[in-house]
PDB file of C-alpha atoms in Angstrom:
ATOM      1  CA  UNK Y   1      66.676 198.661  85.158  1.00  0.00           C
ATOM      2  CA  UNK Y   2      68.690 196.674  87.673  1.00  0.00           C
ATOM      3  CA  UNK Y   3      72.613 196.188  86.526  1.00  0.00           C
ATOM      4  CA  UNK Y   4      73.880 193.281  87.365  1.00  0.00           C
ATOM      5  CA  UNK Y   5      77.248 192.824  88.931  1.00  0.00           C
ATOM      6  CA  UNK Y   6      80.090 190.489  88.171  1.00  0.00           C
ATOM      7  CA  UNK Y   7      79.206 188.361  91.597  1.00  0.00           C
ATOM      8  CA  UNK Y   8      75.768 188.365  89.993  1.00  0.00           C
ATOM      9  CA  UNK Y   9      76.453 186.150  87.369  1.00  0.00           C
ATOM     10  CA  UNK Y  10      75.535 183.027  88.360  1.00  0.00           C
ATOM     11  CA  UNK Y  11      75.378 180.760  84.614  1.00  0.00           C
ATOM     12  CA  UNK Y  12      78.031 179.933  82.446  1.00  0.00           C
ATOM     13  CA  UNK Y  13      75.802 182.072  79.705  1.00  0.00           C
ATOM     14  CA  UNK Y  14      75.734 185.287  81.907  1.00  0.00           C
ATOM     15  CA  UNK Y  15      79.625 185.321  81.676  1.00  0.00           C
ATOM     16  CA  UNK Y  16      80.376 184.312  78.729  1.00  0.00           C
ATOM     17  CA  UNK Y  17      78.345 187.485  77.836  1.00  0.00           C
ATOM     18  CA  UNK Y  18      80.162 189.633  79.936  1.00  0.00           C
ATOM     19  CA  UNK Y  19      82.973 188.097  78.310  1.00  0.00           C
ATOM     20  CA  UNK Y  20      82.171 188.896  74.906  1.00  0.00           C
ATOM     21  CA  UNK Y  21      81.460 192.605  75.794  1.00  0.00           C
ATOM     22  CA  UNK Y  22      84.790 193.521  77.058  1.00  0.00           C
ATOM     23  CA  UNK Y  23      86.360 191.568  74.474  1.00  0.00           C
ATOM     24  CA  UNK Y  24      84.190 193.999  72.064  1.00  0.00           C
ATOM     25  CA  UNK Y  25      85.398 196.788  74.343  1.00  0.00           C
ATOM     26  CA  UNK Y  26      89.104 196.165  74.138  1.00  0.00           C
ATOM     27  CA  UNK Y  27      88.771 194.858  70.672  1.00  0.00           C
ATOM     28  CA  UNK Y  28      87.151 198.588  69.188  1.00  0.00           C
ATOM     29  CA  UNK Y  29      89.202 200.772  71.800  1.00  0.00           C
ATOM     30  CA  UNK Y  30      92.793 199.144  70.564  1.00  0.00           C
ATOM     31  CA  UNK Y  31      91.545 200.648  67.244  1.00  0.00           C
ATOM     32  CA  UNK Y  32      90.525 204.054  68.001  1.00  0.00           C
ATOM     33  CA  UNK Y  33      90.771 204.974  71.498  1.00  0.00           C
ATOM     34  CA  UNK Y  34      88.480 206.696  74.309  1.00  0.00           C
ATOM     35  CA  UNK Y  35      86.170 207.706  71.418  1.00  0.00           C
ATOM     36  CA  UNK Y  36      85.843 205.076  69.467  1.00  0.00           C
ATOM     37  CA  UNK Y  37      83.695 203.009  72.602  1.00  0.00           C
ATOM     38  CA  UNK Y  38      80.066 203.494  72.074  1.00  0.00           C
ATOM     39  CA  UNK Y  39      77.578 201.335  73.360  1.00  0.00           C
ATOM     40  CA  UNK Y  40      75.953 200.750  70.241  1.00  0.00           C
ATOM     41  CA  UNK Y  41      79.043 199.276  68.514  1.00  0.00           C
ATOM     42  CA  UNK Y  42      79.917 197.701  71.559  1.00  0.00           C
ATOM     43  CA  UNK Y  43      76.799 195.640  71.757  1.00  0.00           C
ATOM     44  CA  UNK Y  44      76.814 195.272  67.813  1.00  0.00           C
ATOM     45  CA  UNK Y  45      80.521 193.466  68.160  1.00  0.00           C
ATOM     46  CA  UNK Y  46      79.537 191.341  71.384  1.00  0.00           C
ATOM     47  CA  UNK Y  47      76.424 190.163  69.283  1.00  0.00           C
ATOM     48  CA  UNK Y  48      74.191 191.669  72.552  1.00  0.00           C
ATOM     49  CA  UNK Y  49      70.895 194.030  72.500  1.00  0.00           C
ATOM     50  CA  UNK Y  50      71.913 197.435  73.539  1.00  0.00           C
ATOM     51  CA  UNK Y  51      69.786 197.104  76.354  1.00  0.00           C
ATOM     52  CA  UNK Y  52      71.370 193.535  77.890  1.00  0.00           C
ATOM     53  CA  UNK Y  53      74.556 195.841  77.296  1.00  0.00           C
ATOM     54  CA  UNK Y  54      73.423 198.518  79.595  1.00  0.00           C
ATOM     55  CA  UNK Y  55      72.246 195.403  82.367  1.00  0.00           C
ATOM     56  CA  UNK Y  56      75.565 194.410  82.480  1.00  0.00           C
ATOM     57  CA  UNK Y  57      77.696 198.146  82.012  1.00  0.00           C
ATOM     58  CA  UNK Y  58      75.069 201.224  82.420  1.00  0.00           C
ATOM     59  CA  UNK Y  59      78.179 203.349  80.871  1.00  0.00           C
ATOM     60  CA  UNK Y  60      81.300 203.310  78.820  1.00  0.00           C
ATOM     61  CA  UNK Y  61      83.298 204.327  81.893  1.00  0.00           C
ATOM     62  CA  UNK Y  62      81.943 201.035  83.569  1.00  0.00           C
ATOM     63  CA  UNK Y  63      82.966 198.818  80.646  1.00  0.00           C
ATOM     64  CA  UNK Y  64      86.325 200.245  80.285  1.00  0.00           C
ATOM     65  CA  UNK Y  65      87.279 200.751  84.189  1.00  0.00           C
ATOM     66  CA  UNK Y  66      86.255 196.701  83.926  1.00  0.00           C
ATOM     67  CA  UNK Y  67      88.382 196.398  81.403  1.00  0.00           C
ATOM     68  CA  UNK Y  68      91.106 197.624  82.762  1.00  0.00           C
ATOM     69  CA  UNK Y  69      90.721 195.252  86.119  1.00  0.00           C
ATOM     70  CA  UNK Y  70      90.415 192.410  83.894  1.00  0.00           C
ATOM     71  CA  UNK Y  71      93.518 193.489  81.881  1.00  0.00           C
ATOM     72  CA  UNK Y  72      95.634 193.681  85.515  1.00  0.00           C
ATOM     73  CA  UNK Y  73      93.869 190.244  86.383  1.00  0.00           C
ATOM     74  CA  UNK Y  74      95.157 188.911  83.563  1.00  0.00           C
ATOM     75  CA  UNK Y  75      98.605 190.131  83.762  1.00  0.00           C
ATOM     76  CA  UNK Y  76      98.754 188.947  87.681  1.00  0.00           C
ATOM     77  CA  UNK Y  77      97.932 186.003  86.397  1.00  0.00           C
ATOM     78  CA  UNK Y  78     100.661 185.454  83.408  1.00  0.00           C
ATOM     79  CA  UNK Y  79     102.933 186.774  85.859  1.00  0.00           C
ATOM     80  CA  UNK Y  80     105.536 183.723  87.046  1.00  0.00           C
ATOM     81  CA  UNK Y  81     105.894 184.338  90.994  1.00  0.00           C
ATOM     82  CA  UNK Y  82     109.258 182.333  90.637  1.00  0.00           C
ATOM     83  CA  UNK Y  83     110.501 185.004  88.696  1.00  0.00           C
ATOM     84  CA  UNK Y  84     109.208 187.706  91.059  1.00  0.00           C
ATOM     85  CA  UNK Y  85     110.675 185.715  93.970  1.00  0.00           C
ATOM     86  CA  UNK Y  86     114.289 186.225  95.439  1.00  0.00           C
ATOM     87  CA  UNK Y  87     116.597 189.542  95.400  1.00  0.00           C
ATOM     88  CA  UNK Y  88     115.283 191.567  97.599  1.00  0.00           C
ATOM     89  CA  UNK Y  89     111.712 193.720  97.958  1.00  0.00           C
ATOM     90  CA  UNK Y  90     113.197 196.791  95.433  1.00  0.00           C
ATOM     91  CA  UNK Y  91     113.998 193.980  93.028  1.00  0.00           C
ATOM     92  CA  UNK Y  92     110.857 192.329  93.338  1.00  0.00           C
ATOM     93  CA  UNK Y  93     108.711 195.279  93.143  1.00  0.00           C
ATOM     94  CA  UNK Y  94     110.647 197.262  90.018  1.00  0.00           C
ATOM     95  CA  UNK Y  95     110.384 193.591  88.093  1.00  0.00           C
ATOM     96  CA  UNK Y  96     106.135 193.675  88.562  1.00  0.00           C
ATOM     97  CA  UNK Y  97     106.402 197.575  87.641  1.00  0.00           C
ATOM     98  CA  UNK Y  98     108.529 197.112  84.826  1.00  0.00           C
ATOM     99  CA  UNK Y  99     106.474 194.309  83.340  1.00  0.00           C
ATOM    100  CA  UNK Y 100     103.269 196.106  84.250  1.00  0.00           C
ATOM    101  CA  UNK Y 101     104.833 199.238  82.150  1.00  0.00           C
ATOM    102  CA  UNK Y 102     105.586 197.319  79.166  1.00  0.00           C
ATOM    103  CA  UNK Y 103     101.931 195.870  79.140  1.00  0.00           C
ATOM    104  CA  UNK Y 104      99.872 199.024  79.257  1.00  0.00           C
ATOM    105  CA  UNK Y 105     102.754 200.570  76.600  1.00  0.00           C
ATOM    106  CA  UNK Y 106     101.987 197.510  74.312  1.00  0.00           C
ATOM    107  CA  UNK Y 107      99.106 199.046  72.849  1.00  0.00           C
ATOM    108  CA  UNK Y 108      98.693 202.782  73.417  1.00  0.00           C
ATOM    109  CA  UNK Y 109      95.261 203.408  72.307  1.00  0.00           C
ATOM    110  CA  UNK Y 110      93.507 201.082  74.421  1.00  0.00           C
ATOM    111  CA  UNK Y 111      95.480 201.861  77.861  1.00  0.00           C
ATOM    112  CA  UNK Y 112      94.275 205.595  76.943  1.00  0.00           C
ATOM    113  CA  UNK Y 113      91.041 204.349  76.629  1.00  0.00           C
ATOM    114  CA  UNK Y 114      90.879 202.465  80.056  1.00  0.00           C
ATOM    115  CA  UNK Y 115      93.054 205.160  81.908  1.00  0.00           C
ATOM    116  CA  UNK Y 116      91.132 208.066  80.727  1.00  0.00           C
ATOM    117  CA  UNK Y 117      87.780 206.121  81.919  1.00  0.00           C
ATOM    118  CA  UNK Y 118      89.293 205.398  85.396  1.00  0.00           C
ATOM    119  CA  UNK Y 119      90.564 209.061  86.017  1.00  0.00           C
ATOM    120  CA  UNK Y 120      87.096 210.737  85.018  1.00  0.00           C
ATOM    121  CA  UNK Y 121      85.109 207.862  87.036  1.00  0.00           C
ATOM    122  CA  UNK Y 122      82.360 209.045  89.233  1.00  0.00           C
ATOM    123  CA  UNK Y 123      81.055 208.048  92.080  1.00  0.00           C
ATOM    124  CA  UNK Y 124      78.886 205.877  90.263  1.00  0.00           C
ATOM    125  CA  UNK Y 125      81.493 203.170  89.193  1.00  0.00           C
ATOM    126  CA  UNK Y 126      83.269 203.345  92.631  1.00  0.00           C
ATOM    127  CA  UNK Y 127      82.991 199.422  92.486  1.00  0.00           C
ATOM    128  CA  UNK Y 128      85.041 199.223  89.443  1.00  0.00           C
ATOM    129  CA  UNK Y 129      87.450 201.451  90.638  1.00  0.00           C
ATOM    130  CA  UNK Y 130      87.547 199.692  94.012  1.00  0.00           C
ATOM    131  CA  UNK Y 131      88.638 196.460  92.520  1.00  0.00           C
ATOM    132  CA  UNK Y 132      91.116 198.189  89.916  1.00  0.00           C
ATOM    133  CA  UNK Y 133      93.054 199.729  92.955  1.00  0.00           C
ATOM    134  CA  UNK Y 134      92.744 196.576  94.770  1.00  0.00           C
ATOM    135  CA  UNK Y 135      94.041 194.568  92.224  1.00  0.00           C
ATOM    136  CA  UNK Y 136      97.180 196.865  91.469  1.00  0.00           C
ATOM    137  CA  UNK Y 137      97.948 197.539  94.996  1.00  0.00           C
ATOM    138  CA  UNK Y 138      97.426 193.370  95.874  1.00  0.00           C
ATOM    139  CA  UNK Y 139     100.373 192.925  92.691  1.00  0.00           C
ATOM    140  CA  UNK Y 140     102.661 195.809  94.250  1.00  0.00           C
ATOM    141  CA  UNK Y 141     102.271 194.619  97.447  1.00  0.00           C
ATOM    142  CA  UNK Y 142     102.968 190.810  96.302  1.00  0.00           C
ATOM    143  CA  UNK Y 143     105.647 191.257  94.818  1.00  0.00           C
ATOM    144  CA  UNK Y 144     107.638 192.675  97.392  1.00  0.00           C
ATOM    145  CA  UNK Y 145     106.682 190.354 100.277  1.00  0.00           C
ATOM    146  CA  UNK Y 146     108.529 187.032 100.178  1.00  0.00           C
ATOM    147  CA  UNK Y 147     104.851 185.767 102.086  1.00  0.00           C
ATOM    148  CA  UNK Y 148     102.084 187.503 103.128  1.00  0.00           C
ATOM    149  CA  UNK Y 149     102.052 191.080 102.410  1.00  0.00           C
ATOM    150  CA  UNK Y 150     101.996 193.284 105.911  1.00  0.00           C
ATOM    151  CA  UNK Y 151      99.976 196.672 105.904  1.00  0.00           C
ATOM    152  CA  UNK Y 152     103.015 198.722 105.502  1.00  0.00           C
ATOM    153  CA  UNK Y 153     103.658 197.202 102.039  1.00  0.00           C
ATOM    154  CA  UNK Y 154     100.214 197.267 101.136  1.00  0.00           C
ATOM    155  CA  UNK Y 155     100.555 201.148 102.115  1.00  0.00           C
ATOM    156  CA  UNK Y 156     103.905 201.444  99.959  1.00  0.00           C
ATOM    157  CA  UNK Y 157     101.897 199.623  97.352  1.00  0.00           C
ATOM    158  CA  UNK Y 158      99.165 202.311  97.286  1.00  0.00           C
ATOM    159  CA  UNK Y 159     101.818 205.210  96.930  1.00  0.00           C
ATOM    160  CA  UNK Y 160     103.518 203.043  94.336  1.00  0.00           C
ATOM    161  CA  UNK Y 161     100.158 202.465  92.351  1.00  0.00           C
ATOM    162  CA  UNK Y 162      99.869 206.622  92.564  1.00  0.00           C
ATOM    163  CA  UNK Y 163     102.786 207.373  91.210  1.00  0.00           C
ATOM    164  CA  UNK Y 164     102.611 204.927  88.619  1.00  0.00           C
ATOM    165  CA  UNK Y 165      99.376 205.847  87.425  1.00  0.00           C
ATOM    166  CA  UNK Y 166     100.809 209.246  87.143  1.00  0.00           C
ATOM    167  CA  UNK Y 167     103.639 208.517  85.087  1.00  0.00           C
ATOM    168  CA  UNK Y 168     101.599 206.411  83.132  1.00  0.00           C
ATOM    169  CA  UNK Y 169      99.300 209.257  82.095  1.00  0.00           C
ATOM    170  CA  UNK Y 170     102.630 211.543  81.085  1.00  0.00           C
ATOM    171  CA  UNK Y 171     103.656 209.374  78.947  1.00  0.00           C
ATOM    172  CA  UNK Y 172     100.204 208.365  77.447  1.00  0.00           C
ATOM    173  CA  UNK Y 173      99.826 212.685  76.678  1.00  0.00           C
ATOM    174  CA  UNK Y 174     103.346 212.353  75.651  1.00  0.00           C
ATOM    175  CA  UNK Y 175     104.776 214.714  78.594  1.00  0.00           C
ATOM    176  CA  UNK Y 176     107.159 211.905  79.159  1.00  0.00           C
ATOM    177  CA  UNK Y 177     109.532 209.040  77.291  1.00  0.00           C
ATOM    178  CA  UNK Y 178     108.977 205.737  78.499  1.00  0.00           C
ATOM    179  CA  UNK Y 179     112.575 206.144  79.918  1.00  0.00           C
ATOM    180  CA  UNK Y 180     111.667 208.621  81.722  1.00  0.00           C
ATOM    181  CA  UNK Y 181     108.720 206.611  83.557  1.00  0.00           C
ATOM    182  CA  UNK Y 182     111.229 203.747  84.463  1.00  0.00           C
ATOM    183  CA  UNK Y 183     113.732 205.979  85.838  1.00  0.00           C
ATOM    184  CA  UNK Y 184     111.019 208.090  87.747  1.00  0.00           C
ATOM    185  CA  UNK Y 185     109.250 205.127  89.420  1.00  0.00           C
ATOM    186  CA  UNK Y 186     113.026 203.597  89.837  1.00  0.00           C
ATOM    187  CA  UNK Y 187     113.408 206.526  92.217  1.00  0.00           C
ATOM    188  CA  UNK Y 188     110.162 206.408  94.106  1.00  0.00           C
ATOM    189  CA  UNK Y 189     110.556 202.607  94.994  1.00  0.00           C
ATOM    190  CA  UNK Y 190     114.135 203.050  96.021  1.00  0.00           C
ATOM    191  CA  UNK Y 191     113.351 206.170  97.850  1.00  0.00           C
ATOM    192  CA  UNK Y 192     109.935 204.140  99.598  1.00  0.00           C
ATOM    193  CA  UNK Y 193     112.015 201.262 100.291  1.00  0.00           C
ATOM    194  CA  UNK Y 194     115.651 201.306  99.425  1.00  0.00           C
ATOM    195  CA  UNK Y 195     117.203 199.205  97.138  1.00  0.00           C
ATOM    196  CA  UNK Y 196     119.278 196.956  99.635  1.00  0.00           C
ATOM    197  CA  UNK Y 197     116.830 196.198 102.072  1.00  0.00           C
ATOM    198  CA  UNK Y 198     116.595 192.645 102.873  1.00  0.00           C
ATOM    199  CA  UNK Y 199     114.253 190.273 101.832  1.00  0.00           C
TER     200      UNK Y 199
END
């Protein structure tokens, strides 16, 4: 059976389905967790056959690496550039961390979910992962360019989206305080790229 991909979707119908199954996704994950996805109630929520589920995700690690893109899509786009903008490139980038802490932190169960999925992903959802890291590393790098981005900040950005992923998983197995993520990724942006650099 042939998956389709998101580029695949060419009607209205087609995403609006894809919609509705990560809506189902998040929606039963926020609940109980990593566990609680199965396909079956997955498709059973997103009012889809089991088997148009598995056309459009051939695994849970596929629907909940997705979800997590479209969760960072989603915050990129609530995210108001003009307050990003200004200060220099440590203030810039510690604001989009910060607020991209207090997201995932919002609801515990379901960024354990979509973490968990994205560290165990296999080869086989590379693509999801791709655009994940893309997506994180295009923020990071964003937000501390007043313009274009160069490659050295989309390099920083990749460290940055490391170490942040890190911390995010001690605090998710509760080997850290959500202090003590702040003040960690505090340090590795000013030690990256200073805190007085100019803008």
């Amino acid at each position: 059976m042939a998956v389709l991909a998101e580029s695949e979707l060419g009607s209205e119908a087609q995403r609006e389905r894809r919609k509705r199954i990560l809506d189902a996704t998040m929606a039963i994950a926020s609940k109980g967790g990593y566990e609680a996805v199965q396909m079956r109630a997955v498709a059973d929520r997103a009012d889809v056959a089991v088997g148009t589920l598995y056309r459009y995700f051939p695994s849970k690690v596929h629907l909940l690496v997705s979800a997590l893109g479209r969760e960072f899509s989603r915050i990129d786009a609530k995210t108001d550039r003009s307050a990003v903008l200004g200060g220099t490139p440590f203030q810039r980038l510690n604001f989009m961390v910060g607020k991209l802490n207090r997201a995932m932190q919002r609801n515990p169960l379901l960024t354990e979910a979509m973490t968990r999925a994205y560290v165990f992903a296999d080869a086989s959802a590379a693509s999801e992962v791709d655009q994940v890291e893309k997506l994180i590393d295009s923020m990071f790098a964003r937000a501390m360019s007043d313009g274009e981005p160069t490659e050295d900040q989309y390099h920083i950005a990749r460290v940055i989206s490391d170490v942040w992923l890190s911390n995010l998983l001690a605090w998710l197995t509760r080997r850290a305080s959500a202090t003590d993520v702040s003040k960690r990724l505090d340090l590795a942006v000013r030690l990256l790229i200073g805190d007085s650099e100019a803008s």
